[in-house]
Amino acid sequence: MKLQSYVGGRWVEGSGEGRAFIDPTTGAELGRVDATGVDGAAALAFARETGGPALAALSFAERGALLKAVADVLVANRDAYGEIARKNSGNTVRDAAIDIDGGIGTLKFYARLAQSLGDAKTIVEPGQDTLARGGNFAARHIWTTRPGAAMQINAFNFPSWGLWEKVATAIVAGVPCVAKPASATAWLSYQMVADVIAAKVLPEGALSIVCGVGKDLVGALTAFDSLAFTGSAATGEMLRSDPAVLAAAPRVNIEADSINATILGPDAAPGTAVFDLAVREVVNALSVKAGQLCTNIRRVLVPAEHAGAFADAVSAKVSSFAVGDPADESVRVGPLVDLEQRDIALKGIEALKQEADVVCGGGIPDGVVGADAKAGAFLAPTLLSCADPAGAKAVHEIEVFGPCATVMPYRSVEDAVALAARGGGSLALSVFSSDGAVAKAATVGVAPFHGRVMVVDDEVGRDHTGHPIVMPMCVHGGPGRAGGGEELGSLRGLRMHMQRTAVQGSPTLLSALADDAAEAAL
Amino acid sequence: MKLQSYVGGRWVEGSGEGRAFIDPTTGAELGRVDATGVDGAAALAFARETGGPALAALSFAERGALLKAVADVLVANRDAYGEIARKNSGNTVRDAAIDIDGGIGTLKFYARLAQSLGDAKTIVEPGQDTLARGGNFAARHIWTTRPGAAMQINAFNFPSWGLWEKVATAIVAGVPCVAKPASATAWLSYQMVADVIAAKVLPEGALSIVCGVGKDLVGALTAFDSLAFTGSAATGEMLRSDPAVLAAAPRVNIEADSINATILGPDAAPGTAVFDLAVREVVNALSVKAGQLCTNIRRVLVPAEHAGAFADAVSAKVSSFAVGDPADESVRVGPLVDLEQRDIALKGIEALKQEADVVCGGGIPDGVVGADAKAGAFLAPTLLSCADPAGAKAVHEIEVFGPCATVMPYRSVEDAVALAARGGGSLALSVFSSDGAVAKAATVGVAPFHGRVMVVDDEVGRDHTGHPIVMPMCVHGGPGRAGGGEELGSLRGLRMHMQRTAVQGSPTLLSALADDAAEAAL
């Protein structure tokens, strides 16, 4: 099997050998990804010239209906996607659901949101400023669709969610998309787009996909296009620094992995509900999707007197988890995406070991269920403990992209906030505390360094959505090392694809513009 | 006179020869600007470590009081500034007022705005999203101050306004500033900052200024700092592409000059009020500040049948304007900022002449009032006429940064919108029409390519604030060639200096956070 690309309104096959994608449980090749000869400039031009006007002609509500139709196609084919996710991503049933249903849910959320904007094609912000004394000259701010295409380069760990969360906001805004999935797991993205294209639910040119490394995918971007990237900080910097990107200056949004933290409040002593809730969350961090989430907990900041008890509680659970073939129902932890990622993770653990002790795991598991421990990309759930986090460096800077986290003791809440900030900017942080003053101080303290903060207290209990889970109503992104980007967040996600313009004129003109627009702040 | 720099809480003098700044009316040297040896890294560190915490400790209202105090210092010294503007910028009294009073007015506007936010230090967005069924887990978005410094590199044409409009939003947000004025007109920025520092109205480290080319001014920026630049598109691209900027990835905001347009509606026939209003505005474009405004009208799109009459009406006025020494009350058009700028403008006019005919002006004026026409940086108000704007290129791409604009005939409103878009993204466009449908269609059509659109109709009449004038309640910036930035716009200008964070937690926690915050959308 060789994955094709859908560009210029037709499926094309690369002319090269391409890159293999594998079943990480066995190491066996499943197929090849190749976009040799696929012309990125032509793909972008077709999106801009054919997809753009078609989407621009639709109202927000009509674009919402498109997303609903896409979601319906995906729901109808859902079983096949679970199979692909198991085979190509090593996902358990639960892992696959996060990616697949997360994508479908995000599409449905934006479908409803767009439909709530009604018949409009523009957005006007609330409020009008009078600019002249007589009151006959005033200003409002409106948002209109940017006349370009959205190039969307996704990460391997979310071939469904990553694809659709980016497509959703662009389509609502009226901007056509050219998606480029990561080669290692492009199969699922490919199959989903193939089903959507076959169902003919989108206008021609609204959605293209390049499976593999095409030509001029970023080289042909213009100032009115956008480039969204999710992946490593290093690749993000490379894209930002691409001479073509610098010369054209498209809007660029980068979501990079980050060294996210969770903080147990001083009140989160063993025996309290928040202690147990924190244990449960860190256990999830060391098992769900084999730890391969950009938002995952990597650093666990625990009051010094409870650090040992916390590490023991987590270790007791994850040590008993079966690692192995995700097709086996007893398996809690599947393989990493491929052997290269496993080897990078192993190297990362070695680096962390210079500053931290292994509590459990620490390498390839001794035995795995239904597979060969070394032929597959397996990594044991790994908990480390770093006694001197203030003096350490690697634990704040190296992300082991697998089921791996490090426990760190702290002395005061200020101390914990300062340690969290050592990540240099992260996507998500969680706080487990029922002390309102602590929760508030920690939240405000870490907020400048984070795109999202989740606070779990007794009132929330188990009813939270999870530290790593990106909810479409909340912004996703983070400052500094996390890339400085911002996606989703209900209508906030439309900013990337629209232009804000101050309109100055008579109250009559401003009313006429507002009559045609949906009123909202982005 | 050699301008010093205020960094690290003290005035320091550069150790080099520096660059001369002149009186553009005579060409005589007024003094020198030099920052040789001034350590940008140390200046930024001092701002971050001393100014940052001092500002962060203040509420929005207290920061507003700081700006009010700065404005009061400037008002008290206003006469001296007018003198400097005349001598070093060649400003007439009216020209100087736009820059000086524009800066003071913007400070006062943000002082009031900050005071309206009260005792808070954070901002919470309106609206709360429920994330779990029981209603005990929800989300709000808060804005907190970024823990960095703001490096602000300004253009030569607004040494006062450009300085203070950037400082105002940063200080309100709680972020310390390091300002770098353009060398050609740094004197006014220097004198204003010197007065403010002497008055001791700001916390130490809140405002630094580097007069000249310091060391590592952008090289020492970190991810949590920001870099704001106003100036040429070419320099903007150079700054964005600086390896240190790319590696550190501070927030970057660029406002570049642009080839702004004005559109006369099909109804704007000779004899109508909107025709006369458009003539008046283009006459201003060819005289005020000798045309040196980034937002100035460069392309005048006129219904083909009225293009000749319009050009004649403008030409009749500006041809009679006295050009010369701004100290002479009869003078309407002062010199450009220096001889280098004049020579660049002359070259630009030559390029435009390949595609357009000279209606009036076109070079160095034959006679000037109270000065030597060639020793000073004089340029005659120049109107060109381009018969085939659709086939032309230079008129849409070359900005002659002086009193120069080009009239272009158009056939339909769609045609006019398409021609306006040929600027590749601009700061400001104006529409002169009392036909509501035309005004609306033109506004929505050009909006994706513009940061601001001003519509003048019979209802507005003369009560508008002017095509080039940036009002602090309206966003300032533009997509594409204009740099893709956004400044000002009331609280919108705070985005650059704050971090938006989604906070997920119990309604109790979210209420507690909101209680301490000001509620607003940025």
CSV table of C-alpha atoms in Angstrom, one decimal, chain B residues 20-242:
chain,number,residue,atom,x,y,z
B,20,ALA,CA,25.1,63.2,12.9
B,21,PHE,CA,21.6,64.4,13.1
B,22,ILE,CA,20.7,67.5,11.1
B,23,ASP,CA,18.4,70.3,10.6
B,24,PRO,CA,16.8,69.2,7.3
B,25,THR,CA,15.9,72.8,6.4
B,26,THR,CA,19.5,73.8,6.2
B,27,GLY,CA,21.4,70.5,6.2
B,28,ALA,CA,23.4,71.7,9.2
B,29,GLU,CA,24.5,69.2,11.8
B,30,LEU,CA,22.7,69.6,15.2
B,31,GLY,CA,24.4,66.9,17.2
B,32,ARG,CA,25.4,63.3,17.3
B,33,VAL,CA,23.8,60.0,18.3
B,34,ASP,CA,26.0,57.3,19.5
B,35,ALA,CA,25.5,54.2,21.6
B,36,THR,CA,28.8,52.5,21.0
B,37,GLY,CA,29.5,50.3,24.0
B,38,VAL,CA,26.0,50.5,25.3
B,39,ASP,CA,25.1,47.0,26.4
B,40,GLY,CA,21.7,46.0,25.2
B,41,ALA,CA,21.8,42.7,27.1
B,42,ALA,CA,22.4,44.5,30.3
B,43,ALA,CA,19.7,47.1,29.5
B,44,LEU,CA,17.1,44.3,28.9
B,45,ALA,CA,18.2,42.4,32.0
B,46,PHE,CA,17.8,45.6,34.1
B,47,ALA,CA,14.4,46.3,32.6
B,48,ARG,CA,13.2,42.7,33.3
B,49,GLU,CA,14.7,42.3,36.7
B,50,THR,CA,14.1,45.8,38.2
B,51,GLY,CA,11.4,47.5,36.1
B,52,GLY,CA,9.3,44.3,35.6
B,53,PRO,CA,8.7,43.4,39.3
B,54,ALA,CA,8.1,47.1,40.1
B,55,LEU,CA,5.4,47.4,37.4
B,56,ALA,CA,3.9,44.0,38.2
B,57,ALA,CA,3.4,45.0,41.8
B,58,LEU,CA,1.1,47.8,40.6
B,59,SER,CA,-2.6,47.6,39.7
B,60,PHE,CA,-3.9,48.7,36.3
B,61,ALA,CA,-5.1,51.9,37.9
B,62,GLU,CA,-1.7,52.6,39.4
B,63,ARG,CA,0.0,52.0,36.1
B,64,GLY,CA,-2.6,54.4,34.5
B,65,ALA,CA,-1.6,57.0,37.1
B,66,LEU,CA,2.1,56.5,36.0
B,67,LEU,CA,1.1,57.3,32.4
B,68,LYS,CA,-0.9,60.3,33.5
B,69,ALA,CA,2.2,61.6,35.3
B,70,VAL,CA,4.3,61.0,32.2
B,71,ALA,CA,1.8,63.0,30.2
B,72,ASP,CA,1.9,65.8,32.7
B,73,VAL,CA,5.7,66.1,32.5
B,74,LEU,CA,5.5,66.2,28.7
B,75,VAL,CA,2.7,68.9,28.8
B,76,ALA,CA,4.8,71.0,31.1
B,77,ASN,CA,7.8,70.9,28.6
B,78,ARG,CA,5.7,71.0,25.5
B,79,ASP,CA,7.2,74.2,24.0
B,80,ALA,CA,10.7,72.9,24.0
B,81,TYR,CA,9.5,69.8,22.1
B,82,GLY,CA,7.9,71.9,19.3
B,83,GLU,CA,11.3,73.7,18.9
B,84,ILE,CA,13.1,70.4,18.6
B,85,ALA,CA,10.6,69.1,16.1
B,86,ARG,CA,11.0,72.1,13.9
B,87,LYS,CA,14.8,72.0,14.1
B,88,ASN,CA,15.4,68.3,13.7
B,89,SER,CA,12.3,67.0,11.9
B,90,GLY,CA,11.6,70.1,9.8
B,91,ASN,CA,8.1,70.2,11.2
B,92,THR,CA,5.7,73.1,10.9
B,93,VAL,CA,3.7,73.9,14.0
B,94,ARG,CA,0.8,71.7,12.8
B,95,ASP,CA,3.2,68.8,11.9
B,96,ALA,CA,4.8,68.9,15.3
B,97,ALA,CA,1.4,68.9,17.0
B,98,ILE,CA,0.4,65.7,15.3
B,99,ASP,CA,3.5,63.9,16.7
B,100,ILE,CA,3.8,65.6,20.1
B,101,ASP,CA,0.2,66.0,21.0
B,102,GLY,CA,-0.6,62.6,19.4
B,103,GLY,CA,1.9,61.1,21.9
B,104,ILE,CA,0.6,62.9,24.9
B,105,GLY,CA,-3.0,62.2,23.9
B,106,THR,CA,-2.3,58.5,23.6
B,107,LEU,CA,-0.7,58.4,27.0
B,108,LYS,CA,-3.7,60.2,28.5
B,109,PHE,CA,-6.1,57.8,26.7
B,110,TYR,CA,-4.3,54.8,28.1
B,111,ALA,CA,-4.1,56.4,31.5
B,112,ARG,CA,-7.9,56.7,31.6
B,113,LEU,CA,-8.4,53.2,30.2
B,114,ALA,CA,-6.0,51.7,32.8
B,115,GLN,CA,-7.7,53.6,35.6
B,116,SER,CA,-11.1,52.2,34.4
B,117,LEU,CA,-9.7,48.7,35.1
B,118,GLY,CA,-9.3,49.5,38.7
B,119,ASP,CA,-7.4,47.7,41.3
B,120,ALA,CA,-6.9,44.5,39.2
B,121,LYS,CA,-3.6,43.1,37.9
B,122,THR,CA,-5.2,40.5,35.6
B,123,ILE,CA,-7.9,40.4,33.0
B,124,VAL,CA,-10.6,37.8,32.8
B,125,GLU,CA,-12.6,37.3,29.6
B,126,PRO,CA,-16.4,37.4,29.7
B,127,GLY,CA,-18.1,34.1,29.6
B,128,GLN,CA,-17.5,30.7,31.3
B,129,ASP,CA,-17.7,27.3,29.6
B,130,THR,CA,-19.0,24.3,31.5
B,131,LEU,CA,-16.8,21.3,30.7
B,132,ALA,CA,-18.5,18.6,32.7
B,133,ARG,CA,-22.1,17.6,33.1
B,134,GLY,CA,-22.5,18.2,36.8
B,135,GLY,CA,-21.5,21.8,36.3
B,136,ASN,CA,-18.7,21.5,38.8
B,137,PHE,CA,-15.9,21.8,36.2
B,138,ALA,CA,-15.7,24.8,33.9
B,139,ALA,CA,-13.3,27.1,32.1
B,140,ARG,CA,-12.5,30.8,31.8
B,141,HIS,CA,-9.7,32.6,30.0
B,142,ILE,CA,-7.4,35.0,31.9
B,143,TRP,CA,-4.7,37.3,30.8
B,144,THR,CA,-1.5,37.8,33.0
B,145,THR,CA,1.6,40.0,32.5
B,146,ARG,CA,4.4,38.4,30.5
B,147,PRO,CA,7.6,38.3,32.6
B,148,GLY,CA,9.9,40.0,30.0
B,149,ALA,CA,10.9,43.3,28.6
B,150,ALA,CA,9.6,45.2,25.5
B,151,MET,CA,12.2,46.3,23.0
B,152,GLN,CA,10.7,49.0,20.9
B,153,ILE,CA,12.4,50.2,17.7
B,154,ASN,CA,10.7,53.3,16.3
B,155,ALA,CA,10.6,55.1,13.0
B,156,PHE,CA,12.1,58.6,12.4
B,157,ASN,CA,8.8,60.2,11.4
B,158,PHE,CA,7.1,60.0,14.8
B,159,PRO,CA,9.8,60.4,17.5
B,160,SER,CA,7.1,61.3,20.1
B,161,TRP,CA,3.9,59.5,19.1
B,162,GLY,CA,5.8,56.3,18.1
B,163,LEU,CA,7.6,56.2,21.4
B,164,TRP,CA,4.7,56.8,23.6
B,165,GLU,CA,2.0,54.7,21.9
B,166,LYS,CA,4.3,51.7,22.4
B,167,VAL,CA,5.3,52.6,25.9
B,168,ALA,CA,1.6,53.2,26.9
B,169,THR,CA,0.3,49.7,26.2
B,170,ALA,CA,3.4,48.0,27.6
B,171,ILE,CA,3.2,50.0,30.9
B,172,VAL,CA,-0.5,49.3,31.3
B,173,ALA,CA,0.2,45.6,30.8
B,174,GLY,CA,3.0,45.9,33.4
B,175,VAL,CA,5.9,45.3,31.0
B,176,PRO,CA,9.1,47.5,31.1
B,177,CYS,CA,10.3,49.1,27.9
B,178,VAL,CA,13.6,49.7,26.2
B,179,ALA,CA,13.0,52.2,23.5
B,180,LYS,CA,15.3,52.8,20.5
B,181,PRO,CA,14.4,55.9,18.5
B,182,ALA,CA,15.5,56.3,14.9
B,183,SER,CA,18.8,58.1,14.9
B,184,ALA,CA,17.7,60.8,12.5
B,185,THR,CA,15.2,62.3,15.0
B,186,ALA,CA,16.3,60.7,18.3
B,187,TRP,CA,16.7,64.1,19.8
B,188,LEU,CA,13.0,64.6,20.6
B,189,SER,CA,12.6,61.1,22.0
B,190,TYR,CA,15.8,61.6,24.1
B,191,GLN,CA,14.6,65.0,25.5
B,192,MET,CA,11.2,63.6,26.4
B,193,VAL,CA,12.6,60.6,28.2
B,194,ALA,CA,15.2,62.8,29.9
B,195,ASP,CA,12.4,65.0,31.3
B,196,VAL,CA,10.4,62.0,32.4
B,197,ILE,CA,13.4,60.4,34.1
B,198,ALA,CA,14.3,63.7,35.8
B,199,ALA,CA,10.8,64.0,37.1
B,200,LYS,CA,11.1,60.6,38.7
B,201,VAL,CA,7.5,59.6,37.9
B,202,LEU,CA,8.3,56.1,36.8
B,203,PRO,CA,9.7,53.1,38.8
B,204,GLU,CA,13.4,52.5,38.1
B,205,GLY,CA,13.8,50.2,35.1
B,206,ALA,CA,10.3,50.8,33.7
B,207,LEU,CA,11.6,52.9,30.8
B,208,SER,CA,15.1,52.8,29.2
B,209,ILE,CA,16.2,54.5,26.0
B,210,VAL,CA,19.1,53.6,23.7
B,211,CYS,CA,20.0,56.5,21.4
B,212,GLY,CA,22.1,55.0,18.6
B,213,VAL,CA,23.2,51.5,17.7
B,214,GLY,CA,23.8,49.5,20.9
B,215,LYS,CA,25.2,46.1,21.3
B,216,ASP,CA,22.9,43.1,21.4
B,217,LEU,CA,19.7,45.1,21.4
B,218,VAL,CA,17.9,42.3,19.7
B,219,GLY,CA,20.6,39.6,20.2
B,220,ALA,CA,19.7,39.4,23.9
B,221,LEU,CA,16.0,39.0,23.6
B,222,THR,CA,14.3,36.0,25.2
B,223,ALA,CA,11.1,34.1,24.4
B,224,PHE,CA,9.2,36.2,27.0
B,225,ASP,CA,10.5,39.5,25.7
B,226,SER,CA,8.9,41.3,22.8
B,227,LEU,CA,10.2,43.2,19.9
B,228,ALA,CA,8.1,45.9,18.3
B,229,PHE,CA,9.3,47.6,15.2
B,230,THR,CA,7.9,50.5,13.1
B,231,GLY,CA,9.7,51.3,9.9
B,232,SER,CA,10.4,50.0,6.4
B,233,ALA,CA,9.3,46.6,5.3
B,234,ALA,CA,12.9,45.7,4.4
B,235,THR,CA,14.2,46.5,7.9
B,236,GLY,CA,11.2,44.6,9.4
B,237,GLU,CA,12.1,41.5,7.4
B,238,MET,CA,15.7,41.9,8.5
B,239,LEU,CA,14.7,42.0,12.1
B,240,ARG,CA,12.4,39.0,11.8
B,241,SER,CA,15.2,37.1,10.1
B,242,ASP,CA,17.8,37.9,12.7
